[in-house]
XYZ file of C-alpha atoms in Angstrom:
441
model
C -25.233 23.474 -25.527
C -21.449 23.538 -25.833
C -19.871 20.160 -26.462
C -17.234 20.441 -23.751
C -17.013 16.644 -23.362
C -16.286 16.267 -27.071
C -13.575 18.908 -26.940
C -11.996 17.297 -23.854
C -12.005 13.862 -25.474
C -10.546 15.195 -28.715
C -7.753 16.927 -26.833
C -6.978 13.773 -24.845
C -6.910 11.603 -27.959
C -4.650 14.006 -29.849
C -2.263 14.142 -26.898
C -2.273 10.368 -26.340
C -2.292 9.293 -29.957
C -5.082 6.735 -29.500
C -8.805 6.672 -28.592
C -9.677 7.681 -25.045
C -10.963 4.495 -23.361
C -13.736 6.011 -21.186
C -16.928 7.893 -21.794
C -16.636 11.520 -20.672
C -19.235 13.756 -19.022
C -18.240 17.407 -18.627
C -19.358 20.142 -16.235
C -21.788 21.526 -18.834
C -23.711 18.232 -18.995
C -22.348 17.155 -22.384
C -21.261 13.520 -22.891
C -19.300 11.599 -25.459
C -17.477 8.299 -25.823
C -18.229 4.576 -25.847
C -21.762 4.042 -24.467
C -20.785 0.760 -22.765
C -17.746 2.199 -20.932
C -17.598 3.676 -17.427
C -17.924 7.453 -17.457
C -15.204 9.844 -16.350
C -17.131 12.735 -14.800
C -15.330 16.085 -14.979
C -17.349 18.097 -12.484
C -15.397 21.345 -12.721
C -12.925 22.998 -15.068
C -10.536 23.248 -12.087
C -9.677 19.589 -12.732
C -8.361 20.550 -16.163
C -6.242 23.332 -14.654
C -4.746 20.783 -12.271
C -3.822 18.541 -15.205
C -2.319 21.377 -17.222
C -0.038 22.364 -14.348
C 0.715 18.780 -13.245
C 0.088 16.397 -16.162
C -0.303 12.708 -15.434
C -1.108 10.709 -12.349
C -0.660 13.414 -9.703
C -2.886 15.916 -11.504
C -5.585 13.283 -11.907
C -5.235 12.279 -8.252
C -5.680 15.845 -7.078
C -8.829 16.152 -9.163
C -10.140 12.862 -7.766
C -9.415 13.644 -4.112
C -10.993 17.088 -4.404
C -14.142 15.603 -5.972
C -13.659 17.453 -9.264
C -13.204 14.108 -11.043
C -15.331 11.024 -10.465
C -16.278 7.759 -12.137
C -19.835 6.804 -12.907
C -19.891 3.042 -13.316
C -17.489 0.249 -12.393
C -14.379 1.819 -10.829
C -12.294 -1.316 -11.420
C -13.156 -1.363 -15.125
C -12.408 2.348 -15.418
C -8.990 1.936 -13.796
C -8.274 -1.143 -15.896
C -9.013 0.794 -19.092
C -6.779 3.646 -17.897
C -3.954 1.404 -16.678
C -2.006 1.628 -19.933
C -2.029 5.422 -19.634
C -1.270 5.711 -15.931
C 0.990 2.848 -14.933
C 2.639 1.174 -17.902
C 6.301 2.151 -18.080
C 7.329 2.875 -21.677
C 9.859 0.505 -23.177
C 13.253 1.815 -24.207
C 12.874 3.919 -27.349
C 9.125 4.267 -26.814
C 6.944 7.346 -26.455
C 8.790 9.012 -23.576
C 12.179 9.177 -25.312
C 13.977 12.560 -25.190
C 13.894 12.768 -28.995
C 10.108 12.358 -29.112
C 9.588 14.831 -26.261
C 11.763 17.398 -28.049
C 9.709 16.836 -31.177
C 6.509 17.476 -29.250
C 7.877 20.738 -27.871
C 8.753 21.928 -31.390
C 5.516 20.736 -32.980
C 3.039 23.573 -33.709
C 0.222 21.111 -32.964
C 1.406 20.947 -29.361
C 0.941 24.683 -29.002
C -2.521 24.471 -30.550
C -3.546 21.750 -28.115
C -2.142 23.738 -25.191
C -4.027 26.884 -26.257
C -7.310 24.983 -26.594
C -6.832 23.251 -23.237
C -6.111 26.599 -21.583
C -9.264 28.052 -23.118
C -11.327 25.178 -21.693
C -9.651 25.351 -18.287
C -10.330 29.020 -17.866
C -8.066 31.713 -16.437
C -6.232 31.430 -13.169
C -3.425 29.636 -11.427
C -3.803 25.956 -10.489
C -5.892 25.330 -7.370
C -3.890 24.420 -4.255
C -3.466 20.675 -3.645
C -6.143 19.036 -1.482
C -5.376 19.206 2.228
C -4.996 15.404 2.310
C -1.757 15.707 0.314
C 1.585 15.506 2.118
C 3.783 18.394 1.018
C 6.291 19.367 3.696
C 8.432 16.675 5.285
C 10.868 17.208 8.106
C 13.991 15.243 8.882
C 16.282 12.912 6.993
C 14.537 10.294 4.835
C 13.740 7.183 6.928
C 15.131 8.697 10.104
C 13.077 7.858 13.224
C 11.481 11.320 13.371
C 10.449 11.290 9.701
C 9.222 7.703 9.904
C 6.961 8.724 12.792
C 5.512 11.518 10.665
C 4.871 9.138 7.763
C 3.228 6.527 9.978
C 1.091 9.197 11.622
C -0.182 10.386 8.230
C -1.283 6.907 7.223
C -2.430 5.231 10.423
C -3.717 8.066 12.591
C -6.669 8.617 10.261
C -8.888 7.259 13.014
C -9.539 3.825 14.451
C -13.282 4.140 13.782
C -12.559 4.687 10.081
C -10.333 1.610 9.902
C -12.989 -0.468 11.661
C -15.375 0.288 8.777
C -12.780 -0.711 6.183
C -10.990 -3.677 7.783
C -13.869 -5.232 9.681
C -13.694 -6.845 13.136
C -10.279 -8.478 12.582
C -8.555 -5.066 12.330
C -5.802 -6.673 10.262
C -4.320 -4.339 7.650
C -2.379 -6.788 5.499
C -3.029 -9.518 2.959
C -5.419 -12.227 4.151
C -5.040 -15.928 3.293
C -8.073 -17.321 1.482
C -8.241 -21.084 2.023
C -11.655 -21.873 0.522
C -14.359 -20.447 -1.759
C -16.735 -19.802 1.145
C -14.206 -18.050 3.401
C -15.120 -14.648 4.778
C -12.616 -11.844 5.276
C -12.514 -12.690 8.980
C -11.852 -16.369 8.180
C -9.059 -15.412 5.782
C -7.386 -13.029 8.212
C -7.486 -15.619 11.004
C -5.994 -18.168 8.593
C -3.167 -15.751 7.742
C -2.319 -15.125 11.379
C -2.385 -18.846 12.130
C -0.181 -19.612 9.132
C 2.420 -17.142 10.403
C 2.294 -18.639 13.901
C 2.941 -22.116 12.495
C 5.754 -20.934 10.248
C 7.385 -19.324 13.295
C 6.984 -22.512 15.345
C 5.344 -20.621 18.198
C 4.887 -22.558 21.429
C 3.847 -21.783 25.011
C 6.355 -19.622 26.856
C 8.275 -18.460 23.808
C 8.895 -14.758 23.156
C 7.485 -13.119 20.025
C 8.280 -9.629 18.728
C 5.770 -8.216 16.233
C 7.358 -5.296 14.369
C 4.673 -2.891 13.198
C 1.958 -4.529 15.288
C -0.937 -2.418 14.032
C -4.017 -2.802 16.179
C -2.627 -5.859 17.973
C -4.264 -8.706 16.053
C -1.111 -10.787 15.511
C 0.137 -10.636 19.107
C -3.365 -11.398 20.416
C -3.764 -14.429 18.137
C -0.310 -15.728 19.081
C -0.839 -15.251 22.817
C -4.350 -16.689 22.875
C -3.842 -19.700 20.590
C -0.118 -20.450 21.008
C 0.623 -19.345 24.565
C 3.506 -17.016 23.761
C 4.634 -13.867 25.542
C 4.366 -11.195 22.857
C 5.676 -7.670 22.384
C 4.103 -5.485 19.718
C 5.696 -2.226 18.571
C 4.217 0.558 16.444
C 4.943 4.214 15.748
C 1.234 5.087 15.731
C -0.122 6.328 19.056
C -3.713 5.704 17.912
C -2.931 2.103 17.017
C -1.170 1.511 20.319
C -4.069 2.889 22.376
C -6.547 0.759 20.471
C -4.379 -2.372 20.751
C -3.875 -1.938 24.502
C -7.607 -1.711 25.059
C -8.204 -4.852 22.982
C -5.525 -6.701 24.937
C -7.034 -5.610 28.252
C -10.568 -6.540 27.176
C -9.296 -10.002 26.190
C -7.559 -10.490 29.563
C -4.121 -10.857 27.955
C -2.192 -8.036 29.620
C 0.023 -10.531 31.462
C 1.257 -11.944 28.150
C 1.237 -8.953 25.766
C 3.155 -5.673 25.862
C 2.238 -2.953 23.337
C 4.817 -0.186 22.857
C 5.127 2.996 20.810
C 8.689 2.285 19.723
C 10.929 2.324 16.665
C 12.323 -1.095 15.751
C 15.826 0.357 15.992
C 15.250 1.154 19.677
C 14.299 -2.391 20.783
C 16.994 -3.648 23.159
C 15.400 -6.445 25.164
C 16.208 -9.424 22.955
C 16.780 -12.145 22.245
C 13.374 -13.224 20.962
C 12.434 -16.717 19.850
C 10.516 -15.374 16.855
C 9.881 -12.101 15.030
C 6.967 -11.261 12.749
C 7.090 -8.243 10.469
C 3.802 -8.035 8.581
C 3.338 -5.201 6.110
C 5.925 -3.039 7.859
C 9.092 -3.412 5.785
C 7.577 -1.339 2.954
C 8.199 1.689 5.200
C 11.883 0.907 5.816
C 13.356 2.183 2.545
C 16.184 0.949 0.342
C 18.902 2.870 2.176
C 17.873 1.452 5.565
C 17.061 -2.121 4.654
C 20.452 -3.551 5.591
C 20.096 -1.871 8.979
C 16.568 -3.264 9.357
C 17.749 -6.797 8.560
C 20.707 -6.438 10.923
C 18.510 -5.275 13.802
C 16.163 -8.247 13.369
C 19.125 -10.631 13.218
C 20.490 -9.148 16.453
C 17.131 -9.467 18.221
C 16.703 -13.156 17.346
C 18.244 -15.946 19.379
C 20.295 -18.515 17.435
C 17.742 -20.881 15.930
C 15.033 -18.200 16.122
C 12.812 -17.505 13.137
C 11.727 -14.386 11.249
C 8.574 -14.121 9.131
C 8.807 -11.088 6.825
C 5.484 -10.427 5.029
C 6.124 -7.720 2.422
C 4.760 -6.234 -0.807
C 7.218 -6.476 -3.703
C 7.520 -4.685 -7.030
C 8.866 -6.069 -10.272
C 12.573 -5.430 -10.974
C 13.442 -2.518 -13.253
C 16.016 -2.873 -16.017
C 17.608 0.272 -14.576
C 17.104 0.110 -10.817
C 18.572 3.602 -10.414
C 15.582 4.947 -12.348
C 13.061 3.562 -9.842
C 10.856 6.193 -8.252
C 7.994 5.986 -5.812
C 4.489 6.272 -7.250
C 3.439 9.939 -6.855
C -0.137 9.305 -5.726
C 0.905 6.722 -3.149
C 3.765 8.897 -1.884
C 1.706 12.091 -1.560
C -1.568 10.652 -0.282
C -1.175 7.134 1.121
C 2.281 5.950 2.259
C 4.676 8.925 2.448
C 8.272 7.761 1.898
C 7.127 4.185 1.276
C 9.346 2.138 -1.034
C 8.863 -1.248 -2.662
C 11.702 -3.620 -3.510
C 11.877 -6.772 -5.643
C 11.595 -9.953 -3.597
C 15.106 -10.980 -4.672
C 16.510 -7.814 -3.148
C 14.682 -8.514 0.130
C 16.035 -12.056 0.271
C 19.561 -10.828 -0.428
C 19.459 -8.164 2.303
C 18.185 -10.667 4.881
C 20.919 -13.148 4.028
C 23.599 -10.440 4.008
C 22.605 -9.740 7.615
C 23.375 -13.341 8.562
C 19.891 -14.846 8.325
C 19.198 -17.969 6.279
C 16.100 -17.759 4.067
C 14.277 -21.085 4.233
C 11.032 -20.434 2.391
C 9.331 -17.854 0.157
C 5.577 -18.071 -0.411
C 4.013 -15.758 -2.997
C 0.405 -14.857 -2.161
C -0.275 -12.133 -4.732
C -3.783 -13.269 -5.673
C -4.773 -13.337 -2.004
C -4.108 -9.608 -1.703
C -6.317 -8.800 -4.681
C -9.203 -10.593 -2.961
C -8.446 -8.830 0.330
C -8.389 -5.376 -1.249
C -11.645 -5.941 -3.108
C -13.273 -6.884 0.192
C -11.907 -3.741 1.851
C -13.291 -1.627 -1.001
C -16.686 -3.299 -0.560
C -16.558 -2.554 3.173
C -15.686 1.087 2.497
C -18.450 1.512 -0.070
C -20.974 -0.190 2.231
C -20.102 2.234 5.047
C -19.471 5.255 2.788
C -21.536 7.871 4.682
C -19.915 6.848 7.976
C -16.426 6.796 6.437
C -16.904 10.316 5.073
C -18.165 11.523 8.442
C -15.220 9.964 10.266
C -12.323 10.815 7.939
C -13.674 13.408 5.516
C -14.704 13.007 1.891
C -11.203 13.570 0.542
C -9.585 10.932 2.749
C -12.328 8.412 1.996
C -11.817 9.034 -1.746
C -8.060 8.496 -1.334
C -8.612 5.098 0.257
C -11.195 3.993 -2.297
C -8.948 4.849 -5.229
C -5.765 3.439 -3.721
C -7.326 0.120 -2.688
C -9.162 -0.409 -5.992
C -6.060 0.448 -8.028
C -3.920 -1.795 -5.808
C -6.309 -4.727 -6.292
C -5.833 -4.417 -10.053
C -2.065 -4.098 -9.651
C -1.933 -7.423 -7.792
C -4.277 -9.107 -10.276
C -2.198 -7.909 -13.237
C 1.122 -8.958 -11.667
C 2.461 -5.411 -11.476
C 3.159 -5.932 -7.777
C 3.221 -8.994 -5.532
C 3.373 -9.943 -1.875
C 5.547 -12.603 -0.272
C 6.039 -14.303 3.062
C 9.764 -14.852 3.546
C 10.658 -17.254 6.351
C 14.214 -16.984 7.645
C 16.173 -18.367 10.563
C 19.201 -17.176 12.497
C 21.540 -20.159 12.298
C 23.409 -21.423 15.334
C 27.199 -21.126 15.527
C 27.606 -24.569 14.012
C 25.215 -23.694 11.134
C 22.159 -25.480 12.479
C 18.691 -24.188 11.612
C 16.634 -26.355 13.943
C 14.070 -26.791 11.171
C 12.506 -30.038 9.966
C 13.461 -31.266 6.516
C 10.074 -30.794 4.852
C 7.597 -27.938 4.648
C 4.760 -30.227 5.710
C 6.577 -30.936 8.981
C 7.349 -27.362 9.948
C 3.937 -26.061 8.946
C 2.370 -28.454 11.442
C 4.620 -27.657 14.385
C 3.000 -25.978 17.365
C -0.527 -25.897 15.951
C -3.252 -25.837 18.560
C -0.936 -25.285 21.494
């Protein structure tokens, strides 16, 4: 039997310059590598052709989504072992320097490796990308029409699919785990309640929830805090689902769900605004506009709670680029910013930032629970969204859990207020005081 796995591993190690961290099983049944490591299963030589034509993360992602690559064993451990290859940015002067790349091009060994890889991959052009990949995009980046397309790609996968992943809460953002025995539903309810208390919600006040998802935040605020709430989303499927939930709960007199861009909201002022997991879609070029719109929609003394994923700052911010897998398969046009940049943009718009709470570890726990839910309901998820889409979500959520655990990304709740003309914030002097305001109304 041909030792295809051995040849693949040798090629990888020569290209990387260090031992390949996973066991490898090839399409001919051969295996090699550490016996105690998870196994990278290369089901078809097409996966190798994808990598030759698109080396790195995107080529691997295409092989994974198509089912040509798989992992036998602990997916988290496999991704952790591969993290140094996939996600670590080289330091200045390290392996990706132009001088080293030029040396590789001129090195006869590079040509030998390429010839051997081509022989293993077999003849033919690269296979087309999986149908789950976003390729054509219409409109100016972060314009309303393009934002609608991006939101549709991510959220119109199907409400039934999201029910299997998110559970009954239907909350698609970081939960808040207050105790060792908390369930996902407990943690999501705790997160929503925490936001309500930070916003000082009280009966009769007006709340705007920007990017309202399936309506969980506005329903919690209306039911437990007596507010009149407006939720906006660009996803028609989310809006339909949220309206039905609101009607079933008998809250239609207090909740309005709209398919609307945040830039089109013109019925302020609101007493409070929540933006939970939405600002990641705004983009660097539009963030000042986003902050300005929220400032305009708040009454003086009104509060904003901005719940947003953050990346670490880059030494050269101009070199920042969106992760290819996430951009092509998960959040088209999504952009992450450092938390300091978010705070600055909010304050430049005239808001006063009063509190920043980092809850990075909470998101790792949330994502691991979502992965468990997906794996538990795998046959149903595949039936509802297709095998490729289900594989996208499993990979993205597992990899994201590790990214939060390893402090490669974070998530923060930024509480801000629109000061009054005389500079007043209307906030108590201590966090303990304002966290308790309005609870149980």
